[in-house]
Amino acid sequence: MVINMASNSTEAQLQHVIDRIKECGFTPHVTRGSERAIVAAVGSGGNRSALEALKAAPGVEDVVPIAHPFKLVSRQTRSGRTCVQVGEVCIGGDEAVVIAGPCSVESREQLFSTARGIKAAGASMLRGGAYKPRTSPYDFQGLGVEALRLLSEVRKETGLPVVTEVMSTEDIDVISEHADMLQIGARNMQNFALLRQLAKVNKPILLKRGPSANVKEWLLAAEYLLAGGNPNVVLCERGIKTFETEMRNTLDLAAVALVRELSHLPVIVDPSHGTGRRDLIQPASRAALAIGADGLIIEVHPCPERAMSDGAQSLNLEEFAKVMASLSAPLRLVATAAVAHA
Ligand code: PEP
Ligand code: MN
């Protein structure tokens, strides 16, 4: 943090700021300019928010952060990339991982046919919602424990590790019995009670970005999990709210590249919620891998027109197989200007 003193501040006010910086656990470095003094507060173990409060101290014009507020998720803490192990699957390794499955678990037949189909097409993990965060209370809310049992059974048959959403702290234990990875949905990204509890769970976490969260808030939500003792966190970009109305959300792919610069955690992309449009799943998936995503999570349903949630953005099995096949196709050639010969 840098504390900018006002041009008319007094020596006593400057001394007070220096004293407070020391009290907060940082080392003050004063630079006196011709018009004003600035004080850099250096160190990592101190109380940042107490320093921010110096904005209210007499003679202080502004307090400007110069370092990121997150620590454990930061690349400064860990320069190599983290691989999060989910069963046999490593997310964040050399190969991109594709997770696929229905928005909601609806029935045994729907779940098993989807799981078999996505496995045959090459997916490595199965998704399926048992507890659904729905905008309207009149919409399908998920099958709950019945869906969890079906997810367990289908894992046994296919060997595919399962990820499913936890909406409430009271469901953590039962979901942990059945799932291999727990998803924190976009709407719960800043549910701090849930984050604190999931930090204590011995399961990897898929942390979706909130629809209105900036990258700093997203990484601070992940910081809650790491700081509370769970190092196995995968981030998921799933689109944010913007003024655009042709798509459900705006898929912020540049944030994927940015997060990979800022953090060692793996980051995957959800083009289904990110666009809300099945016609955009293939190009958005290819773009996500091109920009560096460690994987994808894609909604697939054996008959999207009958899906009880998110049918419009779900692919059928044939379409999913085509998307899978397209993922390794090379990007287009780039025209190169003719080289002038002397
Ligand atoms: C989902 O994965 O079905 C879901 C509800 O996702 P999000 O939290 O990203 O909206
Ligand atoms: Mn969905």
Short mmCIF file of N, CA, C and O in Angstrom, two decimals, residues 20-87:
data_model
loop_
_atom_site.label_atom_id
_atom_site.label_comp_id
_atom_site.label_asym_id
_atom_site.label_seq_id
_atom_site.Cartn_x
_atom_site.Cartn_y
_atom_site.Cartn_z
N ARG A 20 1.15 4.41 12.70
CA ARG A 20 0.04 3.46 12.45
C ARG A 20 0.51 2.32 11.54
O ARG A 20 0.13 1.16 11.74
N ILE A 21 1.33 2.65 10.53
CA ILE A 21 1.83 1.61 9.62
C ILE A 21 2.61 0.56 10.42
O ILE A 21 2.44 -0.65 10.23
N LYS A 22 3.42 1.02 11.35
CA LYS A 22 4.20 0.08 12.19
C LYS A 22 3.25 -0.74 13.06
O LYS A 22 3.41 -1.96 13.18
N GLU A 23 2.25 -0.07 13.65
CA GLU A 23 1.29 -0.79 14.50
C GLU A 23 0.55 -1.86 13.72
O GLU A 23 0.15 -2.89 14.26
N CYS A 24 0.33 -1.61 12.41
CA CYS A 24 -0.41 -2.58 11.58
C CYS A 24 0.49 -3.72 11.10
O CYS A 24 0.03 -4.60 10.36
N GLY A 25 1.76 -3.68 11.44
CA GLY A 25 2.64 -4.80 11.10
C GLY A 25 3.42 -4.62 9.80
O GLY A 25 3.93 -5.60 9.23
N PHE A 26 3.52 -3.38 9.31
CA PHE A 26 4.28 -3.12 8.08
C PHE A 26 5.47 -2.19 8.37
O PHE A 26 5.53 -1.57 9.44
N THR A 27 6.36 -2.12 7.39
CA THR A 27 7.51 -1.22 7.53
C THR A 27 7.27 0.03 6.68
O THR A 27 7.02 -0.09 5.48
N PRO A 28 7.32 1.24 7.28
CA PRO A 28 7.10 2.46 6.49
C PRO A 28 8.37 2.92 5.75
O PRO A 28 9.47 2.84 6.32
N HIS A 29 8.20 3.33 4.50
CA HIS A 29 9.30 3.96 3.75
C HIS A 29 8.80 5.29 3.24
O HIS A 29 7.90 5.33 2.40
N VAL A 30 9.38 6.37 3.74
CA VAL A 30 8.88 7.71 3.39
C VAL A 30 9.68 8.28 2.23
O VAL A 30 10.91 8.19 2.19
N THR A 31 8.95 8.85 1.26
CA THR A 31 9.60 9.60 0.18
C THR A 31 9.03 11.01 0.22
O THR A 31 7.81 11.20 0.15
N ARG A 32 9.94 11.99 0.36
CA ARG A 32 9.46 13.39 0.42
C ARG A 32 9.67 14.04 -0.93
O ARG A 32 10.81 14.15 -1.41
N GLY A 33 8.58 14.46 -1.56
CA GLY A 33 8.67 15.19 -2.82
C GLY A 33 8.68 16.68 -2.53
O GLY A 33 8.61 17.09 -1.36
N SER A 34 8.71 17.51 -3.60
CA SER A 34 8.73 18.95 -3.36
C SER A 34 7.37 19.43 -2.85
O SER A 34 7.27 20.40 -2.11
N GLU A 35 6.29 18.71 -3.23
CA GLU A 35 4.95 19.16 -2.81
C GLU A 35 4.35 18.34 -1.69
O GLU A 35 3.56 18.83 -0.90
N ARG A 36 4.67 17.04 -1.67
CA ARG A 36 4.01 16.17 -0.69
C ARG A 36 4.90 14.99 -0.34
O ARG A 36 5.87 14.72 -1.07
N ALA A 37 4.53 14.28 0.68
CA ALA A 37 5.25 13.05 1.04
C ALA A 37 4.37 11.85 0.70
O ALA A 37 3.14 11.93 0.73
N ILE A 38 5.00 10.77 0.32
CA ILE A 38 4.27 9.51 0.20
C ILE A 38 4.95 8.49 1.11
O ILE A 38 6.17 8.54 1.33
N VAL A 39 4.14 7.58 1.65
CA VAL A 39 4.69 6.56 2.54
C VAL A 39 4.30 5.19 2.00
O VAL A 39 3.11 4.89 1.85
N ALA A 40 5.30 4.37 1.69
CA ALA A 40 5.01 3.00 1.25
C ALA A 40 4.99 2.11 2.49
O ALA A 40 5.88 2.20 3.33
N ALA A 41 3.94 1.28 2.60
CA ALA A 41 3.87 0.31 3.70
C ALA A 41 4.28 -1.04 3.12
O ALA A 41 3.57 -1.60 2.29
N VAL A 42 5.43 -1.53 3.54
CA VAL A 42 6.00 -2.73 2.93
C VAL A 42 5.91 -3.90 3.90
O VAL A 42 6.09 -3.74 5.11
N GLY A 43 5.65 -5.09 3.34
CA GLY A 43 5.57 -6.30 4.18
C GLY A 43 4.35 -7.11 3.80
O GLY A 43 3.48 -6.62 3.07
N SER A 44 4.26 -8.35 4.27
CA SER A 44 3.13 -9.18 3.86
C SER A 44 2.29 -9.68 5.03
O SER A 44 1.17 -10.10 4.86
N GLY A 45 2.84 -9.60 6.23
CA GLY A 45 2.11 -10.22 7.35
C GLY A 45 1.12 -9.30 8.05
O GLY A 45 0.41 -9.72 8.96
N GLY A 46 1.05 -8.04 7.62
CA GLY A 46 0.26 -7.07 8.39
C GLY A 46 -1.23 -7.07 8.06
O GLY A 46 -1.72 -7.88 7.30
N ASN A 47 -1.91 -6.11 8.69
CA ASN A 47 -3.36 -5.99 8.56
C ASN A 47 -3.70 -4.96 7.47
O ASN A 47 -3.65 -3.75 7.69
N ARG A 48 -4.04 -5.46 6.28
CA ARG A 48 -4.29 -4.59 5.13
C ARG A 48 -5.47 -3.66 5.34
O ARG A 48 -5.44 -2.49 4.95
N SER A 49 -6.56 -4.21 5.91
CA SER A 49 -7.76 -3.37 5.99
C SER A 49 -7.55 -2.23 6.98
O SER A 49 -8.11 -1.13 6.81
N ALA A 50 -6.70 -2.46 8.01
CA ALA A 50 -6.40 -1.37 8.93
C ALA A 50 -5.64 -0.26 8.19
O ALA A 50 -5.84 0.93 8.45
N LEU A 51 -4.79 -0.66 7.25
CA LEU A 51 -4.07 0.35 6.45
C LEU A 51 -5.03 1.13 5.56
O LEU A 51 -4.92 2.34 5.41
N GLU A 52 -5.99 0.39 4.96
CA GLU A 52 -6.96 1.07 4.09
C GLU A 52 -7.73 2.13 4.87
O GLU A 52 -8.09 3.18 4.33
N ALA A 53 -7.97 1.84 6.16
CA ALA A 53 -8.73 2.79 6.99
C ALA A 53 -7.97 4.10 7.19
O ALA A 53 -8.55 5.11 7.60
N LEU A 54 -6.66 4.12 6.87
CA LEU A 54 -5.90 5.36 7.01
C LEU A 54 -6.39 6.45 6.06
O LEU A 54 -6.01 7.61 6.19
N LYS A 55 -7.25 6.05 5.10
CA LYS A 55 -7.87 7.06 4.23
C LYS A 55 -8.61 8.10 5.08
O LYS A 55 -8.79 9.24 4.68
N ALA A 56 -9.04 7.65 6.26
CA ALA A 56 -9.81 8.55 7.14
C ALA A 56 -8.91 9.35 8.07
O ALA A 56 -9.40 10.18 8.83
N ALA A 57 -7.59 9.11 8.03
CA ALA A 57 -6.70 9.82 8.98
C ALA A 57 -6.44 11.24 8.49
O ALA A 57 -6.39 11.49 7.28
N PRO A 58 -6.26 12.19 9.42
CA PRO A 58 -6.02 13.58 9.01
C PRO A 58 -4.71 13.71 8.23
O PRO A 58 -3.71 13.05 8.56
N GLY A 59 -4.76 14.48 7.16
CA GLY A 59 -3.57 14.73 6.36
C GLY A 59 -3.33 13.67 5.28
O GLY A 59 -2.40 13.78 4.49
N VAL A 60 -4.18 12.64 5.22
CA VAL A 60 -4.01 11.59 4.19
C VAL A 60 -4.92 11.90 3.02
O VAL A 60 -6.12 12.16 3.20
N GLU A 61 -4.36 11.91 1.81
CA GLU A 61 -5.20 12.17 0.63
C GLU A 61 -5.77 10.86 0.09
O GLU A 61 -6.94 10.78 -0.25
N ASP A 62 -4.92 9.82 0.01
CA ASP A 62 -5.41 8.56 -0.57
C ASP A 62 -4.53 7.40 -0.11
O ASP A 62 -3.37 7.60 0.26
N VAL A 63 -5.12 6.22 -0.15
CA VAL A 63 -4.37 4.98 0.15
C VAL A 63 -4.52 4.09 -1.08
O VAL A 63 -5.64 3.75 -1.47
N VAL A 64 -3.41 3.76 -1.71
CA VAL A 64 -3.47 3.05 -2.99
C VAL A 64 -2.82 1.67 -2.85
O VAL A 64 -1.64 1.57 -2.49
N PRO A 65 -3.58 0.58 -3.14
CA PRO A 65 -2.96 -0.74 -3.05
C PRO A 65 -1.99 -0.96 -4.21
O PRO A 65 -2.27 -0.56 -5.34
N ILE A 66 -0.84 -1.56 -3.93
CA ILE A 66 0.09 -1.86 -5.03
C ILE A 66 0.26 -3.35 -5.22
O ILE A 66 0.77 -3.80 -6.22
N ALA A 67 -0.23 -4.15 -4.28
CA ALA A 67 -0.11 -5.61 -4.44
C ALA A 67 -1.51 -6.21 -4.39
O ALA A 67 -2.45 -5.56 -3.93
N HIS A 68 -1.67 -7.43 -4.89
CA HIS A 68 -2.98 -8.08 -4.87
C HIS A 68 -3.35 -8.49 -3.44
O HIS A 68 -2.49 -8.87 -2.66
N PRO A 69 -4.64 -8.45 -3.13
CA PRO A 69 -5.05 -8.80 -1.76
C PRO A 69 -5.05 -10.32 -1.52
O PRO A 69 -5.10 -10.74 -0.38
N PHE A 70 -5.01 -11.12 -2.58
CA PHE A 70 -5.02 -12.58 -2.37
C PHE A 70 -3.59 -13.07 -2.28
O PHE A 70 -2.67 -12.48 -2.87
N LYS A 71 -3.38 -14.14 -1.51
CA LYS A 71 -2.00 -14.63 -1.29
C LYS A 71 -1.84 -16.07 -1.75
O LYS A 71 -1.05 -16.38 -2.62
N LEU A 72 -2.61 -16.98 -1.11
CA LEU A 72 -2.40 -18.41 -1.34
C LEU A 72 -2.73 -18.83 -2.76
O LEU A 72 -2.18 -19.79 -3.28
N VAL A 73 -3.68 -18.14 -3.40
CA VAL A 73 -4.03 -18.52 -4.77
C VAL A 73 -3.07 -17.88 -5.78
O VAL A 73 -3.09 -18.22 -6.96
N SER A 74 -2.21 -16.99 -5.28
CA SER A 74 -1.40 -16.19 -6.18
C SER A 74 -0.19 -16.95 -6.72
O SER A 74 0.37 -17.83 -6.05
N ARG A 75 0.23 -16.58 -7.89
CA ARG A 75 1.44 -17.20 -8.47
C ARG A 75 2.68 -16.81 -7.70
O ARG A 75 3.71 -17.47 -7.80
N GLN A 76 2.56 -15.72 -6.94
CA GLN A 76 3.73 -15.32 -6.13
C GLN A 76 3.98 -16.34 -5.03
O GLN A 76 5.11 -16.53 -4.60
N THR A 77 2.91 -17.00 -4.59
CA THR A 77 3.06 -18.02 -3.54
C THR A 77 3.56 -19.32 -4.15
O THR A 77 4.30 -20.07 -3.54
N ARG A 78 3.11 -19.60 -5.36
CA ARG A 78 3.45 -20.87 -5.99
C ARG A 78 3.65 -20.61 -7.48
O ARG A 78 2.69 -20.31 -8.18
N SER A 79 4.90 -20.74 -7.95
CA SER A 79 5.14 -20.32 -9.34
C SER A 79 4.68 -21.37 -10.34
O SER A 79 4.25 -21.04 -11.44
N GLY A 80 4.74 -22.68 -9.95
CA GLY A 80 4.28 -23.72 -10.88
C GLY A 80 2.76 -23.81 -10.89
O GLY A 80 2.10 -23.18 -10.06
N ARG A 81 2.20 -24.55 -11.81
CA ARG A 81 0.74 -24.69 -11.87
C ARG A 81 0.28 -25.82 -10.95
O ARG A 81 1.00 -26.81 -10.77
N THR A 82 -0.92 -25.67 -10.41
CA THR A 82 -1.49 -26.71 -9.55
C THR A 82 -2.30 -27.68 -10.40
O THR A 82 -3.03 -27.27 -11.29
N CYS A 83 -2.14 -28.98 -10.11
CA CYS A 83 -3.00 -29.98 -10.75
C CYS A 83 -3.96 -30.48 -9.68
O CYS A 83 -3.53 -30.88 -8.60
N VAL A 84 -5.23 -30.38 -9.94
CA VAL A 84 -6.23 -30.86 -8.98
C VAL A 84 -6.69 -32.25 -9.43
O VAL A 84 -7.18 -32.43 -10.55
N GLN A 85 -6.49 -33.20 -8.53
CA GLN A 85 -6.80 -34.60 -8.85
C GLN A 85 -8.24 -34.90 -8.46
O GLN A 85 -8.63 -34.68 -7.31
N VAL A 86 -9.03 -35.39 -9.41
CA VAL A 86 -10.41 -35.82 -9.11
C VAL A 86 -10.49 -37.28 -9.55
O VAL A 86 -10.57 -37.57 -10.75
N GLY A 87 -10.41 -38.20 -8.60
CA GLY A 87 -10.29 -39.61 -8.97
C GLY A 87 -9.02 -39.78 -9.80
O GLY A 87 -7.95 -39.34 -9.40
#
